[in-house]
mmCIF file of C-alpha atoms in Angstrom:
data_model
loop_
_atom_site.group_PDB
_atom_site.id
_atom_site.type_symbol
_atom_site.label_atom_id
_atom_site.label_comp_id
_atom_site.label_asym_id
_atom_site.label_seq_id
_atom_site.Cartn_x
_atom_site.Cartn_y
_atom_site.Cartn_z
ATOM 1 C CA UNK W 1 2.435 9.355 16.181
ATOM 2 C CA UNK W 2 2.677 12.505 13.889
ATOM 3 C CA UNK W 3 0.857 12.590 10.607
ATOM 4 C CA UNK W 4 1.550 15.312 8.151
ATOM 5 C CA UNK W 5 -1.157 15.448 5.377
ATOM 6 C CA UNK W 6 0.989 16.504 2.039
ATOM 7 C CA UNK W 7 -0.575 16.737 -1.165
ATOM 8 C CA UNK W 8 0.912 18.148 -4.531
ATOM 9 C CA UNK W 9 -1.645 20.894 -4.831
ATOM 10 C CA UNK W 10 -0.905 22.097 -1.449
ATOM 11 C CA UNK W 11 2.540 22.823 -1.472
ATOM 12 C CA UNK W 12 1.993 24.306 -4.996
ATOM 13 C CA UNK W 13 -0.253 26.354 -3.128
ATOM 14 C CA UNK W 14 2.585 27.203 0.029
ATOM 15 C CA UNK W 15 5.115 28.099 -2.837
ATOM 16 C CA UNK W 16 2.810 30.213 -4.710
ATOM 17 C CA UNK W 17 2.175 32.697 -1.505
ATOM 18 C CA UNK W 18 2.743 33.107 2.432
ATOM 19 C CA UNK W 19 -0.897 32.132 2.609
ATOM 20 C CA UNK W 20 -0.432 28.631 4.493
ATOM 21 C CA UNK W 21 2.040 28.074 6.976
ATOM 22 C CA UNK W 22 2.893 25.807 9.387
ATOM 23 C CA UNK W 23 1.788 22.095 9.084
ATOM 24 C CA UNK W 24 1.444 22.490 5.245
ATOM 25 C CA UNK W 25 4.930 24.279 5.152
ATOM 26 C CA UNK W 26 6.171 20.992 6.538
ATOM 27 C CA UNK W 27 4.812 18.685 4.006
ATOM 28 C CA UNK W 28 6.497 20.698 1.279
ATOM 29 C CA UNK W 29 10.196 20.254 3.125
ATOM 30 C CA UNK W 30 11.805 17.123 2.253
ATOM 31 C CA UNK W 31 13.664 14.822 4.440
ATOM 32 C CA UNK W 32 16.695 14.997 5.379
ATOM 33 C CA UNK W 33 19.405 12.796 2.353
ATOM 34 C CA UNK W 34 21.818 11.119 4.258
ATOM 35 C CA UNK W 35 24.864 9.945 2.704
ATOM 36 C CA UNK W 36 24.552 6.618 0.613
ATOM 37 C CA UNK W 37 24.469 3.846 2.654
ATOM 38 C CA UNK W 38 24.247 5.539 6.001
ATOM 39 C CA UNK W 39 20.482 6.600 6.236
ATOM 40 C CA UNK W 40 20.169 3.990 9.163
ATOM 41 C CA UNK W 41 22.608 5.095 11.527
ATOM 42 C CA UNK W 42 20.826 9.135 10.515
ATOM 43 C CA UNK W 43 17.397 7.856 11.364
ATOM 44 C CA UNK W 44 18.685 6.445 14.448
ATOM 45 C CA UNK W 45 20.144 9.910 15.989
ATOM 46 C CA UNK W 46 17.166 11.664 14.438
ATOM 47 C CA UNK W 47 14.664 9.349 16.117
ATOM 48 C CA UNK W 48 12.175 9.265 13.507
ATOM 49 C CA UNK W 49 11.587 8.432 10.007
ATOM 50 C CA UNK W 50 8.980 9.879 7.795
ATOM 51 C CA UNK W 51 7.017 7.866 5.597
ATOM 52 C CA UNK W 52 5.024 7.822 2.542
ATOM 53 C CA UNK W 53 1.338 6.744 2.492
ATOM 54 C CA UNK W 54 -1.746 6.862 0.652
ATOM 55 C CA UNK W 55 -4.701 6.223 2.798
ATOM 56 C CA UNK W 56 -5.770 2.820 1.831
ATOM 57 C CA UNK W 57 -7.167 0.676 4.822
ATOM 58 C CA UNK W 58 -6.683 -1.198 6.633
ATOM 59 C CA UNK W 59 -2.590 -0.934 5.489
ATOM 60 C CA UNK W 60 -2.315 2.402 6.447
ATOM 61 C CA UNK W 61 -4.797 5.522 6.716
ATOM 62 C CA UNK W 62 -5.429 8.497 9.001
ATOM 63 C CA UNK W 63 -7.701 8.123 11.794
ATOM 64 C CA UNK W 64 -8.721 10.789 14.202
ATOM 65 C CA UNK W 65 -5.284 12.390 13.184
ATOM 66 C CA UNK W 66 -3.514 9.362 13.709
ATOM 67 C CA UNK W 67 -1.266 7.327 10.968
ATOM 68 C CA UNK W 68 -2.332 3.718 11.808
ATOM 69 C CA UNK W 69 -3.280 0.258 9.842
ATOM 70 C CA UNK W 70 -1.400 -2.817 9.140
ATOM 71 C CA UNK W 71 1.632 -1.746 7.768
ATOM 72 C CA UNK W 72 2.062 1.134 10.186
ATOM 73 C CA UNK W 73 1.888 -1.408 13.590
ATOM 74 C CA UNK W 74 5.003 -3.220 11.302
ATOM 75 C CA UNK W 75 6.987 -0.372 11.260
ATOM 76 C CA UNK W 76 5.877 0.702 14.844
ATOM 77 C CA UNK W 77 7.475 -3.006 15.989
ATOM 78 C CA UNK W 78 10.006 -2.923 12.962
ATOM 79 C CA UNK W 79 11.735 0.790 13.060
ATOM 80 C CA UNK W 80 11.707 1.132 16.980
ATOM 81 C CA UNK W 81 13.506 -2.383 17.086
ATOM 82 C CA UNK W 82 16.200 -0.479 15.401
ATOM 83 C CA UNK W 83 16.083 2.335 17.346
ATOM 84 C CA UNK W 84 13.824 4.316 15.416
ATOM 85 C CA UNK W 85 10.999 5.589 18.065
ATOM 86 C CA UNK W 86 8.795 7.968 15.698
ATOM 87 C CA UNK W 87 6.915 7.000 12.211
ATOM 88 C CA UNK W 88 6.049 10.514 10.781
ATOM 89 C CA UNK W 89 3.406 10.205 7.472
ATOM 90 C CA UNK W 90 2.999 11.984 4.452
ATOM 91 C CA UNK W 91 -0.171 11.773 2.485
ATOM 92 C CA UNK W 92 -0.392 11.290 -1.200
ATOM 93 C CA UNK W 93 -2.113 9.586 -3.996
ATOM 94 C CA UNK W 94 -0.963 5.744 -4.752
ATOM 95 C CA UNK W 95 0.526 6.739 -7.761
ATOM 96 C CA UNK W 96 2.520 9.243 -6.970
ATOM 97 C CA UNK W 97 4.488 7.116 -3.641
ATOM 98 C CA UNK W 98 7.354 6.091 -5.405
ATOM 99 C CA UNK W 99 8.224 9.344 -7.458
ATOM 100 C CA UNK W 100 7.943 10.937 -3.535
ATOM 101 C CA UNK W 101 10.389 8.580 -2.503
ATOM 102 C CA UNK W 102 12.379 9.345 -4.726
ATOM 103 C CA UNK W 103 12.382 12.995 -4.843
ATOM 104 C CA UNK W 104 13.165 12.358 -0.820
ATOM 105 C CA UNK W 105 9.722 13.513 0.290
ATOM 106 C CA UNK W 106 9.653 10.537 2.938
ATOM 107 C CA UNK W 107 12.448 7.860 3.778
ATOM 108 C CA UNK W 108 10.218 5.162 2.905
ATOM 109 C CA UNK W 109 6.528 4.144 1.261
ATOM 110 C CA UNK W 110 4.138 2.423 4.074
ATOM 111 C CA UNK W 111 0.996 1.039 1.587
ATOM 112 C CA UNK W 112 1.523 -2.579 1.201
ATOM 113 C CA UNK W 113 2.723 -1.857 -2.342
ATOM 114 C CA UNK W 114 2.384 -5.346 -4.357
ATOM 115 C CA UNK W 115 6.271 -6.459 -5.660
ATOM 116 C CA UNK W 116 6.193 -6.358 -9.142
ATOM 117 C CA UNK W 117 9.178 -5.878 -11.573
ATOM 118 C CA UNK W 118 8.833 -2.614 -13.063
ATOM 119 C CA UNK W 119 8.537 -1.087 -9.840
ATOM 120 C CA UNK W 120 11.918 -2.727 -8.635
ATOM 121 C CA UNK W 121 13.493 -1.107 -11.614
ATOM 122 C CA UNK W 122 12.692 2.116 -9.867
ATOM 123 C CA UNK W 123 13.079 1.251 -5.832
ATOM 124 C CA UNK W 124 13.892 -1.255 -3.374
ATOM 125 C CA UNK W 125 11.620 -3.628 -1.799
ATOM 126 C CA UNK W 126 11.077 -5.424 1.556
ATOM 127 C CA UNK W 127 10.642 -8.957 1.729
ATOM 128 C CA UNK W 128 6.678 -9.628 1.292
ATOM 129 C CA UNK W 129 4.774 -8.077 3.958
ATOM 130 C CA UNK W 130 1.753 -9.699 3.195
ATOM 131 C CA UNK W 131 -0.454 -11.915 0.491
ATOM 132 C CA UNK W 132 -3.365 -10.529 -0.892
ATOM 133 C CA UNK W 133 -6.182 -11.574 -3.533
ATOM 134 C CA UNK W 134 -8.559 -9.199 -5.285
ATOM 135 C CA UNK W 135 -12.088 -8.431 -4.975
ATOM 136 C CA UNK W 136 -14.760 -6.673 -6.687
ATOM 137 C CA UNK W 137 -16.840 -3.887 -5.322
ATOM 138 C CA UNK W 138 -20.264 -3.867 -6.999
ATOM 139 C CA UNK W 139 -23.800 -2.906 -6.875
ATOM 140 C CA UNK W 140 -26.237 -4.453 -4.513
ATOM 141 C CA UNK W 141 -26.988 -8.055 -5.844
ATOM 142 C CA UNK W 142 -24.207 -7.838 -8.616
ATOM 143 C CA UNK W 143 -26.751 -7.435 -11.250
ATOM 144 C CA UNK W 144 -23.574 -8.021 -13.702
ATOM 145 C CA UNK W 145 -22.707 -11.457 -11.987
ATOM 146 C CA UNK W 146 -18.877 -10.130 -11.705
ATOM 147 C CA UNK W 147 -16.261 -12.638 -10.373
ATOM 148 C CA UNK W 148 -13.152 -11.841 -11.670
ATOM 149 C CA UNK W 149 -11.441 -9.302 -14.375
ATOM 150 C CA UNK W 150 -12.128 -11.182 -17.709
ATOM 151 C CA UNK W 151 -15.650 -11.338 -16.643
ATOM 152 C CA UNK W 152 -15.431 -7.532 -16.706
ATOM 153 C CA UNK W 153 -13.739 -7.478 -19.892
ATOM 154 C CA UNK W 154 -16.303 -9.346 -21.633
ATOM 155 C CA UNK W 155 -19.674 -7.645 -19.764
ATOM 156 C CA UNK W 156 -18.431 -4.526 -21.057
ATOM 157 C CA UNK W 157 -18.406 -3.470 -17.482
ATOM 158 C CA UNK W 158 -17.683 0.064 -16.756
ATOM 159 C CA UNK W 159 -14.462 -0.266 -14.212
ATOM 160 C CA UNK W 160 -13.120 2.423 -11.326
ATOM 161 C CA UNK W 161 -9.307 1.219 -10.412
ATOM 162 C CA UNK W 162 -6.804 3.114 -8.328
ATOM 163 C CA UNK W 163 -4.256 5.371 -9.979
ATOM 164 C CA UNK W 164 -0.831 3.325 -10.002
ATOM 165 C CA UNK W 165 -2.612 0.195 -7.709
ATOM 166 C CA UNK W 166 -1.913 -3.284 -9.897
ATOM 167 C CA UNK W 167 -6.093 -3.736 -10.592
ATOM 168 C CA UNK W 168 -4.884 -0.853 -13.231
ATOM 169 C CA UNK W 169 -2.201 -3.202 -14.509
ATOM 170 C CA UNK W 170 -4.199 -5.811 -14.854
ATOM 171 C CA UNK W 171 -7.385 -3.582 -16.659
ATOM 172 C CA UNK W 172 -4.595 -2.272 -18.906
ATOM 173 C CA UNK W 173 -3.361 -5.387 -19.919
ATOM 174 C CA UNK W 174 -6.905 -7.285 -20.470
ATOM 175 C CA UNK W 175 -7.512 -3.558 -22.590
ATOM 176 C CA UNK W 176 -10.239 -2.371 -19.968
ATOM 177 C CA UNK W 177 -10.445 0.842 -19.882
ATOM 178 C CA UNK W 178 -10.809 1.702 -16.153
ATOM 179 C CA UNK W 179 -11.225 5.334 -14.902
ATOM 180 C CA UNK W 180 -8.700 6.015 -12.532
ATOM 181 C CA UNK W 181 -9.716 7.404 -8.792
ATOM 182 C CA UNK W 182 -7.310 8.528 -6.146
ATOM 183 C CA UNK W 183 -8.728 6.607 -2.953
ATOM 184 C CA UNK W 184 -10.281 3.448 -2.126
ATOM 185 C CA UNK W 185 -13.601 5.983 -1.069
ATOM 186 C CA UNK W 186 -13.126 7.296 -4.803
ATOM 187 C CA UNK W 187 -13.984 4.096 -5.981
ATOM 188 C CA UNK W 188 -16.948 3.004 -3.522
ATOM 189 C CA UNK W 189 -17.939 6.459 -4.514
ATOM 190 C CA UNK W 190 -18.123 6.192 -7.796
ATOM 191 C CA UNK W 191 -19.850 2.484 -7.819
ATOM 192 C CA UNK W 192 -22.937 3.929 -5.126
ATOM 193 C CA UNK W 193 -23.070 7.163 -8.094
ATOM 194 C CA UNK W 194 -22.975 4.995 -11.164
ATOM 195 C CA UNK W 195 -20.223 6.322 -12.966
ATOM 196 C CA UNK W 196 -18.745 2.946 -12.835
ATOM 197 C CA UNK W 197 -20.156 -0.714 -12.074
ATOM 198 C CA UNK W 198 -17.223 -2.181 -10.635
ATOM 199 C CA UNK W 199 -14.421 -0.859 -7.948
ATOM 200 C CA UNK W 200 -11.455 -3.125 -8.019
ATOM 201 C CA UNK W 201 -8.828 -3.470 -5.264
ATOM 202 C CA UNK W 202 -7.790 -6.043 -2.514
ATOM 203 C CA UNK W 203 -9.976 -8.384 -1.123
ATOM 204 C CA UNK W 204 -9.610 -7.139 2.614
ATOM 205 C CA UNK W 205 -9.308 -3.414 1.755
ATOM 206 C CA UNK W 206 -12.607 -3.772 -0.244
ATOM 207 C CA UNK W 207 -13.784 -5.858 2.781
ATOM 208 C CA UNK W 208 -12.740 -3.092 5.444
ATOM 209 C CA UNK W 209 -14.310 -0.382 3.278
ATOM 210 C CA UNK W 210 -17.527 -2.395 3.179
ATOM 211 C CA UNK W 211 -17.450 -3.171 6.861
ATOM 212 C CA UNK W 212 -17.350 0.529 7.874
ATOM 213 C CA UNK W 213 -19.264 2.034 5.299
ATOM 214 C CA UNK W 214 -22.302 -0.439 6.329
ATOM 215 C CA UNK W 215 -25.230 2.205 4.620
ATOM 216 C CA UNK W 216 -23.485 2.168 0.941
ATOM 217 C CA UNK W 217 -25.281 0.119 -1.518
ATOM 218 C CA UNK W 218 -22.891 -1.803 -2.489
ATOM 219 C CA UNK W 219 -21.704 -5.454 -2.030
ATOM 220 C CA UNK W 220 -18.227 -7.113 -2.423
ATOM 221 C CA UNK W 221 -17.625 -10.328 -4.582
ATOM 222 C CA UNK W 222 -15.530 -13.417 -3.187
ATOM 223 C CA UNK W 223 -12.226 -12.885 -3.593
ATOM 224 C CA UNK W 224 -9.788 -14.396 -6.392
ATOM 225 C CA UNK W 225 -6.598 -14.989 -8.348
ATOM 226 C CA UNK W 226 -6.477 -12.442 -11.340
ATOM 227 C CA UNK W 227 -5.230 -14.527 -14.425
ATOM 228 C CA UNK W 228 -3.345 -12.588 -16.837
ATOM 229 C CA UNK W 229 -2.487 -13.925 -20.252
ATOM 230 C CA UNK W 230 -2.994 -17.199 -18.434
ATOM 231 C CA UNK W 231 -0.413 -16.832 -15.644
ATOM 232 C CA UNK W 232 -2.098 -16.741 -11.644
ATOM 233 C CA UNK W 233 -0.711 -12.898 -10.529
ATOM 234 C CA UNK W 234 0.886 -14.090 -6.939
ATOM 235 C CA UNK W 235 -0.141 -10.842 -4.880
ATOM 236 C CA UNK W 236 2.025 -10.047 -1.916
ATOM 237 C CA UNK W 237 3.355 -6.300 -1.011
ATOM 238 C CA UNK W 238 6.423 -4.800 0.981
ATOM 239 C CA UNK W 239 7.653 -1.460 2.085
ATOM 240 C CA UNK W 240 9.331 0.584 -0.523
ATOM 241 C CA UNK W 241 13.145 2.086 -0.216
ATOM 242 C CA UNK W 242 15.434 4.244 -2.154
ATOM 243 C CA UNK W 243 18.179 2.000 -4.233
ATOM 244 C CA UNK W 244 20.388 4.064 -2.267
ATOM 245 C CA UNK W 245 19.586 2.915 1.314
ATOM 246 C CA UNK W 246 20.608 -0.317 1.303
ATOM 247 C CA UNK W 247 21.729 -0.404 4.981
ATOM 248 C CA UNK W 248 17.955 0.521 6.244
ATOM 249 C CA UNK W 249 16.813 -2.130 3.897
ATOM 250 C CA UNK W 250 18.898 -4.910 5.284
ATOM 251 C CA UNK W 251 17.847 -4.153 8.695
ATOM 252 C CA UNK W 252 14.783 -4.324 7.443
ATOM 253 C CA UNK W 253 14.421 -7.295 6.303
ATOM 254 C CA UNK W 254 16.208 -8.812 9.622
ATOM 255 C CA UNK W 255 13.893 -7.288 11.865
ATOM 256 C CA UNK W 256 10.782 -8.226 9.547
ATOM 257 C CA UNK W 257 12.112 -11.842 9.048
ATOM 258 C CA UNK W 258 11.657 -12.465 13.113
ATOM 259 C CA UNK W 259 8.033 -11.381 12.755
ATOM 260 C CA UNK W 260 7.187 -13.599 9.601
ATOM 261 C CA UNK W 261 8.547 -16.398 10.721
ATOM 262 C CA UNK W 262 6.665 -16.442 14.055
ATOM 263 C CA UNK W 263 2.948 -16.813 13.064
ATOM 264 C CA UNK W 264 1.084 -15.561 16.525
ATOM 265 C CA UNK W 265 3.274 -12.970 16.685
ATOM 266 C CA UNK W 266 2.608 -11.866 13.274
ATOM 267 C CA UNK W 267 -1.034 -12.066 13.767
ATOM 268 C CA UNK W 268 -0.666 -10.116 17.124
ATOM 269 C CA UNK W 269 0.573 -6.966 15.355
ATOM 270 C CA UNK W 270 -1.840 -7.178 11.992
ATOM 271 C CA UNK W 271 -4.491 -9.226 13.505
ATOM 272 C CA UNK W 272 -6.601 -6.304 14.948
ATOM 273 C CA UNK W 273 -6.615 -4.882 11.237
ATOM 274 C CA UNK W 274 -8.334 -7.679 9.750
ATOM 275 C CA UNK W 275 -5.238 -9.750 8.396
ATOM 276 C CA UNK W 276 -5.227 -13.291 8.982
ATOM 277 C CA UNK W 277 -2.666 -16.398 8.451
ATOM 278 C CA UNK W 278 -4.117 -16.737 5.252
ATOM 279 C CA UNK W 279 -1.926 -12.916 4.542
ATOM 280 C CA UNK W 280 1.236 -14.713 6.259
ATOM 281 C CA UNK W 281 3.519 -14.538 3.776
ATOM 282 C CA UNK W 282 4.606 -17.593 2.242
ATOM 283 C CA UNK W 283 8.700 -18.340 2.381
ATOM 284 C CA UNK W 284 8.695 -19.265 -1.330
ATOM 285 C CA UNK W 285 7.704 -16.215 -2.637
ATOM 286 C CA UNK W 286 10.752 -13.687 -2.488
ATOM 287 C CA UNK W 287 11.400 -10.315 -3.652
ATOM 288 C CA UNK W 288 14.159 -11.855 -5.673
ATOM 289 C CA UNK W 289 11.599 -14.159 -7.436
ATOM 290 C CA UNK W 290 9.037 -11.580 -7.883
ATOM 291 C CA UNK W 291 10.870 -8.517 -8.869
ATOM 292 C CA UNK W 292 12.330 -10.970 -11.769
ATOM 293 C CA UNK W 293 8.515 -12.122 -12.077
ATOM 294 C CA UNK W 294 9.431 -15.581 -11.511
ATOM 295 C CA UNK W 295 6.127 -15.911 -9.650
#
């Protein structure tokens, strides 16, 4: 499994000079654009497909030079299934994965992005990949007493949220002004330094960061159900692909419907990253329903 770190300021860098070559000359080069509608059959004579990530475990992060997590094992099953033997990454910042799809830097954003209706305007999703509820990362002993984001609204909490990750949403629409970190170690960072009280994210990313970070003073709330302008937010995330690559997408969704619909088999590719049924998705909740924010 290849990954190929490629950040914005780096390629800047490779474009400005001859002073970096090789690995960083590759994240600057963007995939290959098939014809509409025929990225599949590309992919398959190609024998890989490059895709977009952001580093946020345990749905997929680099570890000892290896892309793995959650959503990574899905496309390992998923994309060689169809043929597809090699998942190539490219690293970037959360907020920045769908503009890199569609500027063709990757065929395809792995992060367990949630489903939510402005972002369909923009790309295509996958059926749900997963549920998720939020959590709060705090200081030891949650001196605030945070539970959820309206009791950070009215402490007057200062909030850390991920740049383009829906705990931003939600802070902008409950008019919290969050400061806006790149990575989930941004935020635990800036929680143990006390530039902010709070680090909001997913319950098991928080959990996962917690787990192998044991020496950071900090401690993780029980997760919830954000409530915005009284409606639940139904959290559940999908791989990303162009509007123009609806063949991929399709088989997709086939492949991805076997694996949803079998529970133990589920669980035997996401299990070892700390999902659980409870992240099965539900059948109910569609990408239909949710990209028309039905639910």
């Amino acid at each position: 499994m290849t990954v190929t770190n490629s950040l914005p300021k780096r390629c800047a860098a490779v474009l400005a000079g001859a002073a970096l070559v090789g690995a960083a000359l590759v994240g600057c080069t963007r995939t290959e654009v098939a014809e509409p509608g025929q990225l599949l059959e590309s992919l398959r004579e190609k024998g890989s497909i490059t895709v977009g990530f952001a580093g946020e475990a345990p749905y997929s992060f680099e570890e000892s030079g290896q892309l793995t997590g959650a959503t990574v094992a899905l496309h390992r099953e998923i994309f060689g299934a169809l043929g597809i033997e090699t998942v190539d990454g490219v690293q970037t910042e959360f907020g920045a994965l769908i503009p890199g799809l569609q500027a063709n830097r990757f065929d395809a954003v792995s992060a367990g992005m949630s489903i939510l209706p402005k972002r369909c305007q923009q790309a295509a999703f996958s059926e749900p990949e997963f549920m998720y509820t939020t959590a709060l990362m705090v200081k030891p002993g949650n001196p605030l007493n945070l539970t959820d984001m309206q009791s950070i609204q009215s402490s007057g909490a200062k909030m850390a949220a991920m740049t383009g990750a829906i705990e931003s949403d939600y802070a902008a629409a409950l008019g919290i002004g969050a400061t806006q970190v790149a990575t989930p170690q941004d935020g635990m960072d800036a929680v143990t330094s006390g530039r902010a009280d709070v680090f909001a994210l997913t319950a098991i990313s928080l959990n996962w960061l917690k787990n192998h970070n044991p020496d950071a003073a900090v401690d993780v709330t029980p997760s919830f159900v954000a409530v915005i302008d009284g409606k639940p937010q139904v959290g559940a995330g999908g791989t990303v692909f162009r509007t123009s690559d609806p063949d991929l997408l399709a088989a997709y969704n086939a492949e991805l419907a076997k694996i949803t619909a079998d529970k133990d088999r589920y669980l035997s590719i996401v299990g070892k990253f700390g999902f659980t049924e409870r992240e099965l998705p539900k059948p109910e909740y569609t990408t239909a329903k949710l990209c028309e924010g039905e639910i």
